Tab-separated table of C-alpha atoms in Angstrom:
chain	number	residue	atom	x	y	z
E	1	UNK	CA	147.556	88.015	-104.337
E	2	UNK	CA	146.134	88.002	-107.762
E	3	UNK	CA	142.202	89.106	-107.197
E	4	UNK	CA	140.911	88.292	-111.002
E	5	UNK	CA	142.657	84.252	-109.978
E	6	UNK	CA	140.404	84.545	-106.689
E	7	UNK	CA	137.254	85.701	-107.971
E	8	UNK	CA	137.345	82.751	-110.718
E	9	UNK	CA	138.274	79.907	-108.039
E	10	UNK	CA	135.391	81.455	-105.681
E	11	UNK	CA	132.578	81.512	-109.176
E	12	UNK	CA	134.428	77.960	-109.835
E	13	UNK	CA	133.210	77.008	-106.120
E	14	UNK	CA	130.342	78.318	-106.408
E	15	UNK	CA	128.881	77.502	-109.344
E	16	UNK	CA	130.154	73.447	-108.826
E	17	UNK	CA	128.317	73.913	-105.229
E	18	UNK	CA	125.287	74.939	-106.726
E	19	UNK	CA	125.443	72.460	-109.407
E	20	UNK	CA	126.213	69.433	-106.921
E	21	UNK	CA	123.253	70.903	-105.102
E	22	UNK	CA	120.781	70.297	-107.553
E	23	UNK	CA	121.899	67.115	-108.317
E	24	UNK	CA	121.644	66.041	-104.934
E	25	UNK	CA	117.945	67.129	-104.897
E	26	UNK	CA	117.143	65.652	-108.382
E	27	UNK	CA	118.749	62.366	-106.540
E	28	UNK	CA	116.981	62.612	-103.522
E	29	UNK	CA	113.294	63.170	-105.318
E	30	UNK	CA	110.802	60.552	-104.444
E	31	UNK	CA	109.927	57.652	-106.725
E	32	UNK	CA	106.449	58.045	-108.437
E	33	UNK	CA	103.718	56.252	-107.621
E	34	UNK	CA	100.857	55.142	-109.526
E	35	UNK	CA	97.817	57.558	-109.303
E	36	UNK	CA	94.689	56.094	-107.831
E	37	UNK	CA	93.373	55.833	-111.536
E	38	UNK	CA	96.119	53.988	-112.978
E	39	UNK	CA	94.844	50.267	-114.063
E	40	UNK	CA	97.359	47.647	-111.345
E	41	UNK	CA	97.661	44.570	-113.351
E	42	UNK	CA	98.250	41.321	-111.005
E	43	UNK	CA	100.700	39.403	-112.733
E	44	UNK	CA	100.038	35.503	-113.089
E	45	UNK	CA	103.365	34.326	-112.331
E	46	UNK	CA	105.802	33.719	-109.280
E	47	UNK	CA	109.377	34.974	-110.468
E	48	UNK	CA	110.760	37.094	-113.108
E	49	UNK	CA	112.582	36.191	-115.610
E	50	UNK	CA	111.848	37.866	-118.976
E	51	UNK	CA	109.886	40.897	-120.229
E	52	UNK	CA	109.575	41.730	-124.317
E	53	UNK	CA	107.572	44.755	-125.727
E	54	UNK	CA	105.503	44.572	-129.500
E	55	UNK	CA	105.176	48.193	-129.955
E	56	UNK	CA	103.318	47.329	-133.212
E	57	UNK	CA	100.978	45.309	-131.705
E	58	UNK	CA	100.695	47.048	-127.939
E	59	UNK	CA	101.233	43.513	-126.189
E	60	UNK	CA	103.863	43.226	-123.473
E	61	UNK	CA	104.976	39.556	-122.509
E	62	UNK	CA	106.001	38.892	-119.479
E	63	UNK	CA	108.162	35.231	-118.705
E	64	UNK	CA	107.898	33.151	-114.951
E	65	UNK	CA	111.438	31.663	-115.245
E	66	UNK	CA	109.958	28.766	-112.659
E	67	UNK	CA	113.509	27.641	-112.004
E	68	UNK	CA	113.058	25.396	-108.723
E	69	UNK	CA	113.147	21.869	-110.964
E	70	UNK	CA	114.696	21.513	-114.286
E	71	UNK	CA	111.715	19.922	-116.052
E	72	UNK	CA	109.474	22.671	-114.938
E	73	UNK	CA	107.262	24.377	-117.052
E	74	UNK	CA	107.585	28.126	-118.002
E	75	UNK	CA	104.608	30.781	-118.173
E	76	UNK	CA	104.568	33.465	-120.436
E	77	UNK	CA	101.599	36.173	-119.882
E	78	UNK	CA	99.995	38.447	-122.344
E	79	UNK	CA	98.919	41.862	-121.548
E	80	UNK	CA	98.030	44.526	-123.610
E	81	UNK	CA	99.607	47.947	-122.940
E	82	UNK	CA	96.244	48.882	-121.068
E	83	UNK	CA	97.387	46.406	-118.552
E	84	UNK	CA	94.687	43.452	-119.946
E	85	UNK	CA	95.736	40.111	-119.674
E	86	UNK	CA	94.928	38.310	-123.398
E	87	UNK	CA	96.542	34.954	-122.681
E	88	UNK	CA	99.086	32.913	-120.645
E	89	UNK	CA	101.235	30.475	-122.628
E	90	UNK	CA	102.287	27.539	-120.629
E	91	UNK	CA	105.502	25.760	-122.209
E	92	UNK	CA	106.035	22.020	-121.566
E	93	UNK	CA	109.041	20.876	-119.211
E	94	UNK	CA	111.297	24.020	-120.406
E	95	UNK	CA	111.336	27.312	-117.926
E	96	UNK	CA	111.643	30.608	-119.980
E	97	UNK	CA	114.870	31.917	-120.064
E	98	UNK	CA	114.440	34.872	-122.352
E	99	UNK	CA	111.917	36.705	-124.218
E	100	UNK	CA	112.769	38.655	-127.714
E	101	UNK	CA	110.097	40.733	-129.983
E	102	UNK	CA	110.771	40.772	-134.124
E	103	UNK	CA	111.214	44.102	-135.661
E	104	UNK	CA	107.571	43.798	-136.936
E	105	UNK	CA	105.727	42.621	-134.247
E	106	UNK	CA	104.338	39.332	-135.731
E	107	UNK	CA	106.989	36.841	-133.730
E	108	UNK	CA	108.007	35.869	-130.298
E	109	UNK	CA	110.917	34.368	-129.529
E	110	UNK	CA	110.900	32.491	-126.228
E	111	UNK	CA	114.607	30.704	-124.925
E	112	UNK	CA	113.851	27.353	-123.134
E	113	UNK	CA	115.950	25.301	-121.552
E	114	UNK	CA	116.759	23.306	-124.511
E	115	UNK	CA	115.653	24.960	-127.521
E	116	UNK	CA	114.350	28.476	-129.008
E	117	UNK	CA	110.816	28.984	-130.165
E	118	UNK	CA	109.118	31.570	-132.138
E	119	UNK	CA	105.242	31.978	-130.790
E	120	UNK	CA	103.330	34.288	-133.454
E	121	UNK	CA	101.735	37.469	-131.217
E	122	UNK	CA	98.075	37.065	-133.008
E	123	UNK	CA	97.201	33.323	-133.192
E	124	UNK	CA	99.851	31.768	-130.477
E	125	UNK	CA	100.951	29.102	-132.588
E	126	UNK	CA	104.592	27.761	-131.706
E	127	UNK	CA	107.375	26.614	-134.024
E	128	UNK	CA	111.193	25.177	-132.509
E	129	UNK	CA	113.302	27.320	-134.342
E	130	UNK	CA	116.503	26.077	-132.695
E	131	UNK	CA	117.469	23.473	-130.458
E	132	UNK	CA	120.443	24.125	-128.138
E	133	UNK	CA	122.191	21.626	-125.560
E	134	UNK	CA	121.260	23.968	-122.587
E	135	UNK	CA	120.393	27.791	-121.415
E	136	UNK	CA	122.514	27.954	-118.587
């Protein structure tokens, strides 16, 4: 038998062992958890739907699809990124169906069940940019 073909297949083994090995353990670490310092924020709402980011402004919106009845209303709540709630925006007989953030911070775009809106992120005024037939 050729001994140089061995002792690659057995560094081969090993070394794919000890790889596999590691990546099991990175795999099996446990999740975090929030340290007892960490602000909790209690979100308004009771189901998920949407979740946008203004990195420009530190705000983080978070959409209640509210999906049981189609002329439900949707909630969107403001929080900064400290985890403060600013605002909730209620939207009339639409559910939120998607949330988007403009490059520059100053506009929210919310998807409703019948039309598209853009909410500025300072003053919370609303515009229809778009209407659409429907969001599903």
């Amino acid at each position: 038998m050729n001994t140089a073909h061995r002792s690659r297949r057995l560094g081969a083994t090993l070394s794919a062992a000890l790889l596999a090995g590691t990546g099991l353990t990175v795999a099996a670490a446990p999740a975090a958890h929030a340290a007892a310092s960490d602000a909790v924020a209690k979100l308004p709402i009771s189901s998920y739907s949407a979740l946008a980011a203004d990195n420009v402004h530190q705000r983080v919106f978070v959409a209640d699809s509210n999906v049981g009845y189609y002329l439900n209303s949707g909630t969107i709540a403001v929080y900064t990124f400290e985890g403060e709630r600013l605002t909730t925006l209620t939207t009339s007989q639409a559910h939120v169906s998607g949330l988007a953030v403009s490059a520059d911070g100053n506009t929210l775009y919310a998807g409703l069940r019948e039309r598209i809106e853009a909410i500025d992120t300072t003053t919370y005024q609303r515009t229809t940019v778009a209407s659409v037939s429907t969001d599903t």
